[in-house]
Tab-separated table of N, CA, C and O in Angstrom:
chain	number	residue	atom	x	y	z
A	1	UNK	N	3.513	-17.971	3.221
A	1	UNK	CA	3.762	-16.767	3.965
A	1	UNK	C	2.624	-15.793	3.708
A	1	UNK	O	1.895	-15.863	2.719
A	2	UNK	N	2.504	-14.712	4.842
A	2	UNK	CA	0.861	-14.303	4.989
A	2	UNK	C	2.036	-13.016	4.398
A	2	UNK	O	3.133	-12.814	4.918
A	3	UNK	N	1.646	-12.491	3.573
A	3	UNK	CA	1.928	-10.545	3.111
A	3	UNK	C	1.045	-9.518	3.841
A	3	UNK	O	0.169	-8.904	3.233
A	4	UNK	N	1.271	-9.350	5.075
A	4	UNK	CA	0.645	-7.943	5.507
A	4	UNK	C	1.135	-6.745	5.131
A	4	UNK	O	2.228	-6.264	5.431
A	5	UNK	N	-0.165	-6.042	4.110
A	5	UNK	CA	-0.067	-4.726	4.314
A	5	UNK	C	-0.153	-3.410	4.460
A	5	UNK	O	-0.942	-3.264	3.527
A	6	UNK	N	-0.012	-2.431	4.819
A	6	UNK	CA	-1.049	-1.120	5.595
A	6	UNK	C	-2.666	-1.169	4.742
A	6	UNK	O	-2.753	-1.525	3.567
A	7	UNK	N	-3.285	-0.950	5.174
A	7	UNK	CA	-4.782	-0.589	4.788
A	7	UNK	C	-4.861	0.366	4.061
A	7	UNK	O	-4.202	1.299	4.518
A	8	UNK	N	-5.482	0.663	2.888
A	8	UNK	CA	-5.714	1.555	2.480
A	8	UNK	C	-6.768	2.448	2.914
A	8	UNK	O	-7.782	1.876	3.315
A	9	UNK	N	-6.773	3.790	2.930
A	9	UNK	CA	-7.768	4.757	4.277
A	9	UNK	C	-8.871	4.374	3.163
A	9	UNK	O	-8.801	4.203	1.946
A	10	UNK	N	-10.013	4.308	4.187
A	10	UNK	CA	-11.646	4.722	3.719
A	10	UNK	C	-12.152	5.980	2.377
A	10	UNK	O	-11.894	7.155	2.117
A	11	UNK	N	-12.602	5.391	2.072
A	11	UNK	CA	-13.307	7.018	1.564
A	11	UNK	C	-14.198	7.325	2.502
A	11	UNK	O	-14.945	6.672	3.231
A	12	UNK	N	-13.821	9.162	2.230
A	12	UNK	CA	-15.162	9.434	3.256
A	12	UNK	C	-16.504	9.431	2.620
A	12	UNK	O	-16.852	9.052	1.501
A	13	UNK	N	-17.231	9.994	3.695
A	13	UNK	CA	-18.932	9.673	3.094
A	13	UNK	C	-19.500	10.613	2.236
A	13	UNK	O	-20.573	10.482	1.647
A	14	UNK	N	-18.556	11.799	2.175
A	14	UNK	CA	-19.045	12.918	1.103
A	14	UNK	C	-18.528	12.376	0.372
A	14	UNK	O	-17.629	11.540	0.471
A	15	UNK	N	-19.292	12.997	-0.886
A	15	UNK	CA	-18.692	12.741	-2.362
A	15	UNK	C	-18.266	14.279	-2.656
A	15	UNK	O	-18.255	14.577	-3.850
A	16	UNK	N	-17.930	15.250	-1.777
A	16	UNK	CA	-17.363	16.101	-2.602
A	16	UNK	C	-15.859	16.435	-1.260
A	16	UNK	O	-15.912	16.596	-0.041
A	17	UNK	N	-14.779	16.424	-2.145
A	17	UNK	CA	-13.878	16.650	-1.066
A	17	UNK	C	-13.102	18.089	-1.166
A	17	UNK	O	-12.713	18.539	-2.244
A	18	UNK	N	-12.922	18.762	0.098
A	18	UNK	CA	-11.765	19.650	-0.233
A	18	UNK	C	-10.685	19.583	-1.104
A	18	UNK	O	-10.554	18.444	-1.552
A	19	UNK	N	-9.924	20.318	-1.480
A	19	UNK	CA	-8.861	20.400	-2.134
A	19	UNK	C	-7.461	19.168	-1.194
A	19	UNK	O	-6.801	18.221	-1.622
A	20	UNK	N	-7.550	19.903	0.309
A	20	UNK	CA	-6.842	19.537	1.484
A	20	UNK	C	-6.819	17.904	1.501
A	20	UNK	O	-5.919	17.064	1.479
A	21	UNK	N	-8.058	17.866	1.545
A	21	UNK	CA	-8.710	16.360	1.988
A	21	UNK	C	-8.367	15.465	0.908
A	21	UNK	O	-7.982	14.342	1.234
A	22	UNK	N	-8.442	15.787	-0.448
A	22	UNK	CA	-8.203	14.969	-1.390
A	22	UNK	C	-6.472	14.531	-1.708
A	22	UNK	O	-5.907	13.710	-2.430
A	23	UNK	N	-6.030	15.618	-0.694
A	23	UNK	CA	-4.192	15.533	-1.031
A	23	UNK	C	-3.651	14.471	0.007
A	23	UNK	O	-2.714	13.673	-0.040
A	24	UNK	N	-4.894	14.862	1.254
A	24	UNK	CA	-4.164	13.301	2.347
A	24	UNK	C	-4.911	11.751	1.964
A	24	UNK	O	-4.767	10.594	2.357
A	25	UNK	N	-5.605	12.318	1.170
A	25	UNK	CA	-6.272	10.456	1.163
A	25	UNK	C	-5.149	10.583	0.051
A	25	UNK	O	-4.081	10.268	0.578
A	26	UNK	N	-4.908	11.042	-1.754
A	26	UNK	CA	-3.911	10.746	-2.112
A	26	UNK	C	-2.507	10.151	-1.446
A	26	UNK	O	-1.936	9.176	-1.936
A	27	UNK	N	-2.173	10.631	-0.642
A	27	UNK	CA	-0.854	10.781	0.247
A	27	UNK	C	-0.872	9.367	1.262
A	27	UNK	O	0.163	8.740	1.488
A	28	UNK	N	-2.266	8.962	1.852
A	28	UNK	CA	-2.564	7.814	2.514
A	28	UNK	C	-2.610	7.038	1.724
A	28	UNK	O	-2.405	5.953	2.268
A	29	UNK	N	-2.822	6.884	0.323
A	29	UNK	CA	-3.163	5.232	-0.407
A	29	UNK	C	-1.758	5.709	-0.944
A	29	UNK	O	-0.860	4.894	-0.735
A	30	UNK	N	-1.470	6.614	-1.452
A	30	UNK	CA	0.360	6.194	-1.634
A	30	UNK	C	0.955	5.875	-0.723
A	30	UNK	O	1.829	5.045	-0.972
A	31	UNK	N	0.848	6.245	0.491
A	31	UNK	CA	1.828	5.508	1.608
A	31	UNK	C	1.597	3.905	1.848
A	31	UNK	O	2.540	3.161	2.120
A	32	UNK	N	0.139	3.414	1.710
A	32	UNK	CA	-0.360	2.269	1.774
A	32	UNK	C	0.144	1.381	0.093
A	32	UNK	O	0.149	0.150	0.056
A	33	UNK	N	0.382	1.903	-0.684
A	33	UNK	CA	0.857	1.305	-1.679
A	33	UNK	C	2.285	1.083	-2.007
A	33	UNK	O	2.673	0.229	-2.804
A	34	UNK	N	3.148	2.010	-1.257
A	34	UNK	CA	4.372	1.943	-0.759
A	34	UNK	C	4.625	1.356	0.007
A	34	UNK	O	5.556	0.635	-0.349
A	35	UNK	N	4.242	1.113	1.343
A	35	UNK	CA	4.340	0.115	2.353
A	35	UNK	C	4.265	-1.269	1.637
A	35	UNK	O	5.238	-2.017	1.734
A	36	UNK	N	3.139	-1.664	0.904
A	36	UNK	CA	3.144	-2.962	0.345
A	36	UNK	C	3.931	-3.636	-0.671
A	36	UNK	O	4.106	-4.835	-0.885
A	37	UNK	N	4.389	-2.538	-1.279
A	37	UNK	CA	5.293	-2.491	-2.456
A	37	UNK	C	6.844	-2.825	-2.169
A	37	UNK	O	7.597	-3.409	-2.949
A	38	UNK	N	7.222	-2.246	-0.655
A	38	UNK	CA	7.853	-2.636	-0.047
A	38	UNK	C	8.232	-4.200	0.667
A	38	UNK	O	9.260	-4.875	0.613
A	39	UNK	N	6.892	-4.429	1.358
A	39	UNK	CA	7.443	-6.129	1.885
A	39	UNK	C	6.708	-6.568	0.877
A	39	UNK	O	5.657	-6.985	1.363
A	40	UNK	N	6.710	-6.686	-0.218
A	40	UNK	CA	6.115	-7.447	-1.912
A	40	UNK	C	7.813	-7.791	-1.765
A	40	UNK	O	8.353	-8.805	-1.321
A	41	UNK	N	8.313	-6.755	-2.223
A	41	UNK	CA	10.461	-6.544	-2.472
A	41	UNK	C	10.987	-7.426	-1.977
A	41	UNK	O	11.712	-8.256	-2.525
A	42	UNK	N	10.545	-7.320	-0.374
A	42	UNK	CA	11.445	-8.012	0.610
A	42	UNK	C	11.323	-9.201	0.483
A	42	UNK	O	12.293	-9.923	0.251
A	43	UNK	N	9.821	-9.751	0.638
A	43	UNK	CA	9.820	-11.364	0.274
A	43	UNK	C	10.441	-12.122	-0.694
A	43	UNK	O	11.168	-13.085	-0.451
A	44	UNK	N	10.050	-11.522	-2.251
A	44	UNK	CA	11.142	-11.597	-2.915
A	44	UNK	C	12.187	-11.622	-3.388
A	44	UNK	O	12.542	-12.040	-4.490
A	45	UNK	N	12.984	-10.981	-2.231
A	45	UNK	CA	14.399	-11.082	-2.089
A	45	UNK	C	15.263	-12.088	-1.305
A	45	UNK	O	16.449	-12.417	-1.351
A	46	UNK	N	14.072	-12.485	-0.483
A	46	UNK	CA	14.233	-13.396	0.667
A	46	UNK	C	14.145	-14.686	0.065
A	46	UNK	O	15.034	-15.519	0.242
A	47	UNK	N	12.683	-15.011	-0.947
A	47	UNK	CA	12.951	-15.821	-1.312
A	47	UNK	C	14.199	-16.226	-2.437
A	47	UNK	O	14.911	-17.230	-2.453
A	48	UNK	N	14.175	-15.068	-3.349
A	48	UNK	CA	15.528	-15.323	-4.063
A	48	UNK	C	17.057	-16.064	-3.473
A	48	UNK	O	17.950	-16.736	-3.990
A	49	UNK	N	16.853	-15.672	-2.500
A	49	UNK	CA	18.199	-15.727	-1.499
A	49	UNK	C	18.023	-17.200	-1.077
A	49	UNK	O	18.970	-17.984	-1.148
A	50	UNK	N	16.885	-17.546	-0.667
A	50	UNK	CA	16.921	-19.205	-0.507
A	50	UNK	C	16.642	-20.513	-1.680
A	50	UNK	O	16.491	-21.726	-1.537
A	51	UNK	N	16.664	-19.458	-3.080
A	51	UNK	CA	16.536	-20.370	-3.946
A	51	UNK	C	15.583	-19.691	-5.272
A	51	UNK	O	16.018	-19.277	-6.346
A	52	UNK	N	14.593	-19.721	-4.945
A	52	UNK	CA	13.809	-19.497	-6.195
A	52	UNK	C	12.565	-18.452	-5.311
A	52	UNK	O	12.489	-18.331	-4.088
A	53	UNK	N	11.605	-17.734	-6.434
A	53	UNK	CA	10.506	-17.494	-5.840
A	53	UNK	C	9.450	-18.345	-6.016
A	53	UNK	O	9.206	-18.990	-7.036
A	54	UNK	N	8.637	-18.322	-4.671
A	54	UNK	CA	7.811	-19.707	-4.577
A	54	UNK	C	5.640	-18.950	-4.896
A	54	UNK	O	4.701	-19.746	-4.890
């Protein structure tokens, strides 16, 4: 089974970021690490349910 999951955003090309800017890329790789963290769960539950994890 293929695990798709969200992308984590780019960095941008500055190396110096707003205050603003640094709270949505935070906020984007947590959502992207949540999303994955999520169907990580599910598979694992799925597989549990048919037996073992594979």
């Amino acid at each position: 089974m293929l695990l798709v999951c969200a992308a984590a955003p780019a960095l941008p090309a500055s190396d110096r970021l707003t205050q603003g800017q640094a709270a949505e890329l935070l906020l984007a790789y947590d959502a992207a690490h949540a999303d994955c963290a999520g169907r990580l769960a599910a598979v694992r539950r799925l597989n549990a349910a048919d037996g073992a994890e594979r």
